[in-house]
XYZ file of C-alpha atoms in Angstrom:
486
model
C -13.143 14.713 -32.464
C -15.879 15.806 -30.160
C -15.787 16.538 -26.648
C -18.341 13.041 -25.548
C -15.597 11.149 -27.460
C -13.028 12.143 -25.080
C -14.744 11.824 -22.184
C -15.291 7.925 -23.136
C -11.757 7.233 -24.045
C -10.947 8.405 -20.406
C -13.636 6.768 -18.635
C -12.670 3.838 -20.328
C -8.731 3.624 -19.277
C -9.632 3.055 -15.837
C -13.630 1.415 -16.552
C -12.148 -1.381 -18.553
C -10.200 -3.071 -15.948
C -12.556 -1.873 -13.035
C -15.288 -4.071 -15.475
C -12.946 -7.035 -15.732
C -12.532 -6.967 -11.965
C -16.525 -7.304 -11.537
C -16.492 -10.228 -13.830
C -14.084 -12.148 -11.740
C -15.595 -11.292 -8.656
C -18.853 -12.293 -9.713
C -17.391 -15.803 -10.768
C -15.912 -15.795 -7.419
C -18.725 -15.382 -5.641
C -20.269 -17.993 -6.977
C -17.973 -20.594 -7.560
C -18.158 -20.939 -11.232
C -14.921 -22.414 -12.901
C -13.993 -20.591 -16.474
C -11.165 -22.195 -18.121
C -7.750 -20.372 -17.576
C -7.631 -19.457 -20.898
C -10.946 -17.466 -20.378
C -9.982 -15.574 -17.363
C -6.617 -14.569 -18.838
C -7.975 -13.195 -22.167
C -10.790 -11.097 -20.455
C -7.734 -9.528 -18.012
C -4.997 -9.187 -20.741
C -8.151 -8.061 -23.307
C -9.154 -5.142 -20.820
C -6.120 -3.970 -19.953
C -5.179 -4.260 -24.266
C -8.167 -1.767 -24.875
C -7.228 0.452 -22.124
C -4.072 0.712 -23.676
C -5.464 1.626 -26.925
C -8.159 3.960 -25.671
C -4.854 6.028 -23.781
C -2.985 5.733 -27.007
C -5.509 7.173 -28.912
C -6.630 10.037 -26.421
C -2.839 11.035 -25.818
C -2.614 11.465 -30.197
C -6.083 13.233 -30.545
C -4.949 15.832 -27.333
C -1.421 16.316 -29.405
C -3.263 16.633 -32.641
C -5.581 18.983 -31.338
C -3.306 21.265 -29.611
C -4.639 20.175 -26.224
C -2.943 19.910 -23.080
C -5.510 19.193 -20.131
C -8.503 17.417 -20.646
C -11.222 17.430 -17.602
C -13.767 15.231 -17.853
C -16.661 14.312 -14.816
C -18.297 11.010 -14.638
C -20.713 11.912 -11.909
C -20.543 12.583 -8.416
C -20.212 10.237 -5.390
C -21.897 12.385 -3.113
C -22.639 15.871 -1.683
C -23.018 15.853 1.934
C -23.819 19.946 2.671
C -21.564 22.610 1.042
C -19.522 19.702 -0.222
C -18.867 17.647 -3.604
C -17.415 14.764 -4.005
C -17.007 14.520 -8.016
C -15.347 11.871 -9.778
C -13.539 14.303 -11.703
C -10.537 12.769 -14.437
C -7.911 14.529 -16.015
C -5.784 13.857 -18.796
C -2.698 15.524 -19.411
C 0.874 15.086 -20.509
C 1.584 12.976 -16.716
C -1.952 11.198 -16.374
C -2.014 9.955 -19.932
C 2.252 8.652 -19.676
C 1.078 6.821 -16.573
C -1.965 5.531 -17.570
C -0.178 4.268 -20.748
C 2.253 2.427 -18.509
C 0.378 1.238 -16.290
C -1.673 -0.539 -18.554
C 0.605 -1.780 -21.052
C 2.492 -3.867 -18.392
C -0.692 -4.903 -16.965
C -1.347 -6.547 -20.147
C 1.942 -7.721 -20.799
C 1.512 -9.637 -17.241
C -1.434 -11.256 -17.505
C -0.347 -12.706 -20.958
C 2.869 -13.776 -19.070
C 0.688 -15.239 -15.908
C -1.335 -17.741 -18.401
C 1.573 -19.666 -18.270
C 3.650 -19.097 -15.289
C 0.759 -19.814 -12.931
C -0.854 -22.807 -14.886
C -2.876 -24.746 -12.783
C -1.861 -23.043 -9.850
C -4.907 -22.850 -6.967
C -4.926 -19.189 -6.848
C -5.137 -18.385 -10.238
C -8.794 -16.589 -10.618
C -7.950 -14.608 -7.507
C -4.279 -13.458 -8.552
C -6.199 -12.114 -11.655
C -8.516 -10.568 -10.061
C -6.299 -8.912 -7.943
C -4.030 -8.170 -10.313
C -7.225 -6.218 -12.504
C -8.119 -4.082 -9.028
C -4.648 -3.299 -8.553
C -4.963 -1.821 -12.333
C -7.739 -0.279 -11.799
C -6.871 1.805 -9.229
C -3.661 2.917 -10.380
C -5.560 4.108 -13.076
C -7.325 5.886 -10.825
C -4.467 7.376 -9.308
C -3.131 8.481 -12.565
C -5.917 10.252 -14.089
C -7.811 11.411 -10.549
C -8.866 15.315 -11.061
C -9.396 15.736 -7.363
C -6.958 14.468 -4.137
C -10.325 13.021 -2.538
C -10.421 10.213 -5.770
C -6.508 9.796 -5.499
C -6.844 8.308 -2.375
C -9.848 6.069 -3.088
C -7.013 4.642 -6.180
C -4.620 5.095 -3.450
C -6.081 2.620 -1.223
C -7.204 0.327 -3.485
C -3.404 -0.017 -4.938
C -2.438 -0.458 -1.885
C -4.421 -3.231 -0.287
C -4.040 -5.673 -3.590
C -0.601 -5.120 -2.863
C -0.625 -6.405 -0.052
C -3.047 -9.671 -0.860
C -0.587 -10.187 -3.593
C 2.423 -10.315 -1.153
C 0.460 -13.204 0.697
C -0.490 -15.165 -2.213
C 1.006 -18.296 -0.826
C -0.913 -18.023 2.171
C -0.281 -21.622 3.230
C 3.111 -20.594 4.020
C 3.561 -18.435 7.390
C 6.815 -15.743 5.983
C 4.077 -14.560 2.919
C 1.990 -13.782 5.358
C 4.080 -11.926 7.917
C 5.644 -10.424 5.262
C 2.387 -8.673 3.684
C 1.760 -7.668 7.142
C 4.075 -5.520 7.176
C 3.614 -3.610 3.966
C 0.314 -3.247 4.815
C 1.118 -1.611 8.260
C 3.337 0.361 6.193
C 1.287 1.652 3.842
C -1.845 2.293 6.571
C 0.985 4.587 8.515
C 2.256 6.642 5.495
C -1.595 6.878 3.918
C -2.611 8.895 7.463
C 0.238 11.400 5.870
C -1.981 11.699 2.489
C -5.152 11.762 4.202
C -3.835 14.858 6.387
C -2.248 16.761 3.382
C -5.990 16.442 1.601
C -7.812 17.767 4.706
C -5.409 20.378 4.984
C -5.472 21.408 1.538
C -9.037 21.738 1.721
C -9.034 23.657 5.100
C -6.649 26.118 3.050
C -7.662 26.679 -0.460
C -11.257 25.410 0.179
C -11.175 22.808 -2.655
C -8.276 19.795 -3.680
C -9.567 19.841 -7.621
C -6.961 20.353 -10.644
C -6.975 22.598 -13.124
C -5.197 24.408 -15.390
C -1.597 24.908 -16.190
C 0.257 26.384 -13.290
C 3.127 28.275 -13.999
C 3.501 27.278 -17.454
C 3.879 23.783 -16.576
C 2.872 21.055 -19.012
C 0.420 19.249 -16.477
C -3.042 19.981 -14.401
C -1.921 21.323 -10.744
C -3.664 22.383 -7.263
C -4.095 25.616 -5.593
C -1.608 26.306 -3.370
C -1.860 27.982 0.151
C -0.842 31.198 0.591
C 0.888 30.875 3.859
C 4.207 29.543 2.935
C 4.105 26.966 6.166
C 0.890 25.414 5.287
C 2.487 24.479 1.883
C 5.436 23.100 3.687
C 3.025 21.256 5.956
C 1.089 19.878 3.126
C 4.850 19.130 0.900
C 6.154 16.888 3.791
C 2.779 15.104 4.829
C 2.716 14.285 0.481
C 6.463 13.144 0.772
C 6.119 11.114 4.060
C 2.831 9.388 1.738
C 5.136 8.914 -0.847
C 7.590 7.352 1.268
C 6.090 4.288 2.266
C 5.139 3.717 -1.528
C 8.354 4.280 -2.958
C 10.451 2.263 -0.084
C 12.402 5.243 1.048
C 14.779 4.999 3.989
C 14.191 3.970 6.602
C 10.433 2.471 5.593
C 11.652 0.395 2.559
C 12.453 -2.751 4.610
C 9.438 -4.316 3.330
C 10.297 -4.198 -0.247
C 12.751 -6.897 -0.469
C 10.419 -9.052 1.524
C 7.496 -7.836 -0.580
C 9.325 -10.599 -3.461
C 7.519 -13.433 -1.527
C 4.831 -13.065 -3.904
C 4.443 -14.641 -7.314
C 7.386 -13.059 -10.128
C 4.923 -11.829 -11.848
C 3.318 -9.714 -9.303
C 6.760 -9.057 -8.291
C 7.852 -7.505 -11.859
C 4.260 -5.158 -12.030
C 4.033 -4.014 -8.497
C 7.792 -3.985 -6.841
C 9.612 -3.243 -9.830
C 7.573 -1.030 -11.729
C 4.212 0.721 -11.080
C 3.082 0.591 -7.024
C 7.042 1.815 -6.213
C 6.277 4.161 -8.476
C 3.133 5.722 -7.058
C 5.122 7.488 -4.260
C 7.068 9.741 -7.161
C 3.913 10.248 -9.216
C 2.140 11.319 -6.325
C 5.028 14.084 -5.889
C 5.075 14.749 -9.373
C 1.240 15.395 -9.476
C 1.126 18.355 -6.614
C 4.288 19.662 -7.166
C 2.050 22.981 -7.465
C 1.329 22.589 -4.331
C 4.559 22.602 -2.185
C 7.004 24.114 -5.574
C 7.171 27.246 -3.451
C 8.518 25.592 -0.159
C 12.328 25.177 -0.511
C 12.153 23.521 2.473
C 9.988 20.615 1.065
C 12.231 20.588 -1.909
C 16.083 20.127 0.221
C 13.833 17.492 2.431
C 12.865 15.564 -0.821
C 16.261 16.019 -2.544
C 17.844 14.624 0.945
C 15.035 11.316 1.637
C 16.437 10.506 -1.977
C 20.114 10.814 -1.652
C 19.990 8.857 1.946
C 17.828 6.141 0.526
C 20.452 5.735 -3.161
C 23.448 5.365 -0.645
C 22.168 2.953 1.510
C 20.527 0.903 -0.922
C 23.554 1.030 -3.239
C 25.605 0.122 0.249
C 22.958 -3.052 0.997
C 22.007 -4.171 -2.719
C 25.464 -5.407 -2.850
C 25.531 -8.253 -0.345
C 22.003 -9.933 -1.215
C 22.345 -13.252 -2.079
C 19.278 -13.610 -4.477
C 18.283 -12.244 -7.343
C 14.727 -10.879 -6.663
C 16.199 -8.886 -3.513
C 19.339 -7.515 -5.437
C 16.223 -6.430 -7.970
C 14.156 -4.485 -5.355
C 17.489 -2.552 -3.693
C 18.166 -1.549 -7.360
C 14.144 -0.505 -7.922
C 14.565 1.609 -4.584
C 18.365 3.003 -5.662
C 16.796 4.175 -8.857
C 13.854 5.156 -7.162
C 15.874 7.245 -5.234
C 16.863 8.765 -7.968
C 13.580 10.201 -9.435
C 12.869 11.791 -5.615
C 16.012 13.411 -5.761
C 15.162 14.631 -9.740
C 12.173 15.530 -8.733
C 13.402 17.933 -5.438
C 15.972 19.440 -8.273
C 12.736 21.188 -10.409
C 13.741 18.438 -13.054
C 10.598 17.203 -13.465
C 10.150 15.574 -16.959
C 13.463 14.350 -16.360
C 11.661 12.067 -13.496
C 9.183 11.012 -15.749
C 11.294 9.566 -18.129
C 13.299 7.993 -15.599
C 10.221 6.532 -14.186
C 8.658 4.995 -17.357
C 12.348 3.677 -18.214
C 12.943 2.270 -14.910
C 9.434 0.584 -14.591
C 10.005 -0.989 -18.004
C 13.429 -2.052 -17.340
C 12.782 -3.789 -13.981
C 9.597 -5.543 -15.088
C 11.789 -7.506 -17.772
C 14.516 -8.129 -15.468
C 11.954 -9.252 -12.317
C 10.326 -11.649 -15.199
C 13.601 -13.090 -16.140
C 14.599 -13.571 -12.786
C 13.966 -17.082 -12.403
C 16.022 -18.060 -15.384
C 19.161 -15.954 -14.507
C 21.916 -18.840 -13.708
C 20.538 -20.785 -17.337
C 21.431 -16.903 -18.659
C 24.605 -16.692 -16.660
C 25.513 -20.347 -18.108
C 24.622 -18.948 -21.639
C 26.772 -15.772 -21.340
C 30.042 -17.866 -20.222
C 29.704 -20.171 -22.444
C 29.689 -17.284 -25.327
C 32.899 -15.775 -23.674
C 34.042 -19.117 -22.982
C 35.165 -17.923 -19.939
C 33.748 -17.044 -15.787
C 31.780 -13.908 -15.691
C 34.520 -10.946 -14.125
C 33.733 -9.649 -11.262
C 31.717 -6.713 -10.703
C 32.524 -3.649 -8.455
C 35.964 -3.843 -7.679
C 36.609 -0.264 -8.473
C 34.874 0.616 -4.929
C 36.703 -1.917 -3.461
C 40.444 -0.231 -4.814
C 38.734 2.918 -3.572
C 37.613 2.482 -0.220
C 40.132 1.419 3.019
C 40.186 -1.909 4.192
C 38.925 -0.902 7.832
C 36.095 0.559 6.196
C 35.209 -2.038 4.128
C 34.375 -4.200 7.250
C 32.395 -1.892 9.059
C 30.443 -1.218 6.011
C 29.968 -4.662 5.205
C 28.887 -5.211 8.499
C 26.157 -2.104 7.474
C 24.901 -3.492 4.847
C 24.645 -7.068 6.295
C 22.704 -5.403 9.232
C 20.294 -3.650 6.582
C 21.536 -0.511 8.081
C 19.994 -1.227 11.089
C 17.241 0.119 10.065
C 15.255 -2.547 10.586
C 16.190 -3.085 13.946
C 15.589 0.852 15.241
C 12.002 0.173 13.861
C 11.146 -2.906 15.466
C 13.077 -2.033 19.206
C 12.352 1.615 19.115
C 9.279 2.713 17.080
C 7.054 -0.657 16.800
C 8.616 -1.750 20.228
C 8.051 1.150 21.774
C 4.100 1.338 20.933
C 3.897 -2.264 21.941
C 5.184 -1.300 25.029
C 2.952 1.877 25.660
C -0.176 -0.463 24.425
C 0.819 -3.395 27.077
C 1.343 -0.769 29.819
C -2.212 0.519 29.060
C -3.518 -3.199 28.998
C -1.789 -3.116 32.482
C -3.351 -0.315 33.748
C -7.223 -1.345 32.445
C -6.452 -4.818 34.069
C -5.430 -3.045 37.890
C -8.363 -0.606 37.807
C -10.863 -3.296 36.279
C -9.471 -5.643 39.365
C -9.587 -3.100 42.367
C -13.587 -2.148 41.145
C -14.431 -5.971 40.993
C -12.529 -6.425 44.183
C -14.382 -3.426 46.052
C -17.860 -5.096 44.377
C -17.147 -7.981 46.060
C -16.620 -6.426 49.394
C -19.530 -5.684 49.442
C -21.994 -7.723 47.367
C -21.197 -11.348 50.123
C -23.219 -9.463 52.707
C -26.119 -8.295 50.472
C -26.150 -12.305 49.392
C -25.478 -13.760 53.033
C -29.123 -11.892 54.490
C -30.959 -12.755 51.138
C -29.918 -16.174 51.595
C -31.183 -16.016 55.236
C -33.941 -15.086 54.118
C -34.587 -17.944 51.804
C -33.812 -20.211 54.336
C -36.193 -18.892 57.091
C -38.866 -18.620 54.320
C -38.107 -21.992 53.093
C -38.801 -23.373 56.756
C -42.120 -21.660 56.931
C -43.683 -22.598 53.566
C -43.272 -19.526 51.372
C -41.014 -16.803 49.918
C -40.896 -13.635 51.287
C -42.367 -12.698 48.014
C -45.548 -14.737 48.821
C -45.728 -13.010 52.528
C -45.886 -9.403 50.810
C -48.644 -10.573 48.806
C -50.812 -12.739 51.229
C -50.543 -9.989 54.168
C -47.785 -11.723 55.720
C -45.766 -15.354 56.843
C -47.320 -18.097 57.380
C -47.127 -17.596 60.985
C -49.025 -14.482 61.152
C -51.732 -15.417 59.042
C -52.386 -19.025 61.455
C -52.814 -16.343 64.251
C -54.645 -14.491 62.430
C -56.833 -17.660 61.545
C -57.310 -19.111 65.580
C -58.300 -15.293 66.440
C-alpha cells in the first residue's frame, strides 16, 4: 500500500472527529435544531471510521514489516529558526491508543442516544464529547511535544465542561473548578519539560526506535540532571491527569458529570493520559534512576491510599474512581519498573473494564437484587481478610484516614491553596495602603490649588468676566474702564 495511503488513514484517526466537532459547532452557532438521532449518528459514525481507519493502518504497518510511521500534515507556523510541524506518528503505542480511544468514543455516543434523551444539553455534551476525542487523538499520535500539548489542552478543558454539565446546579460547578485548576497547575510542569527539552537537544520531534524499543522516542539530554529535570516536570504533568496522590481529590468529585462522560473520561481514557504521556518519553528520562524510584514511589503511595479510602465510599461512582486511580497506580509503578508493554496492556484492560462498570453503575442494586436472588441468599461480605489481619487500634485510626481522605484534601486547601490566598490578600493589602497614602498626600495638597482657583472665580464673577477673558481683552474689567475715562 503506498506511502499517500498511510498518511490519510492517520490524518483521518484524529480529522474525523475534529470534522464532526465543526459540524456541531456550526449548528451551535446558529441555533439550528437536528434531530437527536442526527447528531448521535454523525458522532458515533466519526468516531466508527476512525476506528476502522486505525484498524486498518495498525494491519497494513504489521503486514508490511513496519514499525514507525511519520507522516506531516503541514506546518502551523515558523516564526525564525523555528518549526512548528504538525508532525503524526504511528507506532505500536500511538496506534493501541488511538484504537482505544476511539472505539469507546463510539461505543459512548451510541450509549448517550438514549441515556440523555431529551435532555437540554444534548448537542453540546456531543460536541464536547467529539473535541475531547479529538484531541486525545492528538495526544496519541502527536510526532512532536509542541502538538501533544495543543491535544493536551484541548483534553483537558472538555473535561472540565463535561464535569459542569449540570450547570444549574452549584457542586458541578465547583467541582469542575477544581479539576480545571488542577490540570492548569500540573500542565505548567509539561509546558516546562517541552521548553527544556528544546533548550537541550534543540528539537522535541520523535523518531526512530531508541534502544531497540518497539515505539518512536525523543532525544535525550546528555547531562544526566537535565533528563531528571525534564523526567519529574513529565511525571508531575502526568500527575494531575492520572489523579495521583495527593492531586487526585478531584476525581471522585469529577463523577458529577453525566455516567457516560464519567465511564470515557474518569474511568478510562483522560486518567489515562498521565501514563501515556510517561510511556511516550520514556526515552527521555529512561537514563535517570532517579526519575524512575520517584515514579515507582508516586504509584505505590497513591495504590495504598486509594485502596485505604476506596473502601469507605458510600456510592458506587466514587468506589469506581478510587479503583480507576488504585489501578492507575499500578501502571505508574509498571511503568517506573522498565515494564513497559506490561503498562500498556494494563491500561487498555483497565480503560475497558471501568467504562463497562461506570456505564452499569446506575443499575447496580437491580444487579445486586439479581445476583441474590440466583444464590438465594445476601451477598457475603467483602474484605474481611484485612480486617482478621490488621489490629483493632489500627483499624480506627485508619478508618478515621480514610474517612478524612487522608487529609489530603485538607493540607491542600489550609496549606497550599490557603496559603496563596493568603499571600494574594496580603498583596491586595499592601496595593490598598500605598494606593490610600498617595491619594491622601494628593489631597493635601490639591484643596489649596482649588480654594485660590475658586477665589478667583468668585472675584471674576463679581467683575463681569473670567480671568480667561482678562488675558485676552488686556485685562479686568476694571482696568480697561480706566483705561476708557483716560
Amino acid at each position: 500500500m503506498s506511502a499517500a495511503v498511510h498518511r490519510y488513514l492517520l490524518i483521518a484517526i484524529a480529522g474525523l472527529p475534529l470534522g464532526a466537532s465543526l459540524i456541531l459547532a456550526v449548528l451551535a452557532w446558529w441555533g439550528r435544531r437536528w434531530a437527536e438521532r442526527t447528531i448521535s449518528t454523525v458522532v458515533t459514525l466519526a468516531f466508527g471510521l476512525a476506528t476502522v481507519s486505525a484498524l486498518v493502518l495498525a494491519g497494513v504497518m504489521a503486514c508490511g514489516g513496519e514499525r514507525v510511521l511519520t507522516v506531516s500534515a503541514g506546518t502551523w507556523s515558523s516564526p525564525g529558526e523555528y518549526r512548528f510541524d504538525l508532525l503524526l506518528v504511528g507506532d505500536r503505542l500511538s496506534i493501541s491508543f488511538a484504537v482505544l480511544t476511539a472505539l469507546l468514543a463510539c461505543l459512548i455516543g451510541v450509549f448517550s442516544q438514549r441515556y440523555l434523551h431529551r435532555e437540554p444539553g444534548y448537542l453540546r455534551f456531543y460536541l464536547l464529547l467529539t473535541l475531547f476525542g479529538a484531541g486525545v487523538e492528538v495526544v496519541a499520535l502527536a510526532g512532536d511535544l509542541d502538538l501533544l500539548f495543543v491535544g493536551w489542552e484541548l483534553a483537558g478543558l472538555t473535561s472540565a465542561l463535561l464535569i459542569s454539565f449540570f450547570h444549574e446546579r452549584r457542586k458541578p460547578v465547583e467541582h469542575a473548578l477544581r479539576a480545571f485548576l488542577t490540570y492548569r497547575a500540573c500542565d505548567v510542569g509539561l509546558l516546562a519539560a517541552v521548553v527544556w527539552l528544546h533548550h537541550t537537544t534543540g528539537t522535541s520531534t520523535a523518531g526512530g526506535t531508541p534502544g531497540g524499543g518497539g515505539w518512536a522516542g525523543f532525544a535525550a539530554p546528555a547531562a544526566t540532571g537535565d533528563a531528571v529535570l525534564i523526567g519529574v516536570l513529565l511525571l508531575w504533568a502526568s500527575m494531575g491527569k492520572a489523579a495521583q496522590v495527593p492531586l487526585g481529590g478531584w476525581l471522585p468529585r469529577a463523577m458529577e458529570g453525566p455516567t457516560p462522560s464519567s465511564a470515557i473520561f474518569y474511568g478510562a481514557i483522560s486518567v489515562s493520559l498521565g501514563p501515556y504521556l510517561l510511556l511516550r518519553t520514556e526515552s527521555i528520562w529512561t537514563g535517570a534512576p532517579a526519575v524512575r524510584i520517584a515514579i515507582v514511589v508516586v504509584g505505590a503511595l497513591t495504590v495504598v491510599h486509594v485502596a485505604l479510602v476506596g473502601r469507605v465510599q458510600t456510592d458506587i461512582k466514587s468506589a469506581l474512581a478510587y479503583a480507576s486511580m488504585t489501578q492507575v497506580g499500578l501502571i505508574l509503578v509498571e511503568i517506573g519498573l522498565g515494564l513497559r508493554y506490561l503498562a500498556l496492556a494494563h491500561l487498555v484492560a483497565h480503560a475497558g473494564l471501568r467504562s463497562v462498570q461506570i456505564l452499569r453503575s446506575p443499575s447496580l442494586i437491580h444487579d445486586y437484587h439479581h445476583l441474590e436472588r440466583a444464590m438465594n441468599r445476601p451477598l457475603p461480605r467483602t474484605g474481611a481478610h484485612l480486617e482478621r489481619l490488621v489490629p483493632g487500634p489500627v483499624q480506627g485510626w485508619l478508618y478515621r484516614y480514610a474517612l478524612e481522605r487522608g487529609y489530603f484534601d485538607a493540607w491542600l486547601r489550609d496549606h497550599v491553596v490557603g496559603g496563596f490566598v493568603r499571600l494574594v490578600r496580603r498583596a491586595d493589602a499592601l496595593d490598598d495602603r500605598w494606593a490610600q497614602r498617595l491619594s491622601a498626600g494628593r489631597a493635601r495638597r490639591t484643596p489649596a490649588r482649588t480654594g485660590l482657583a475658586d477665589r478667583r472665580e468668585a472675584v471674576a464673577a463679581g467683575r463681569g468676566g473670567s480671568p480667561s477673558t482678562w488675558r485676552k481683552g488686556g485685562g479686568s474689567p476694571g482696568t480697561r474702564r480706566k483705561g476708557q475715562e483716560s
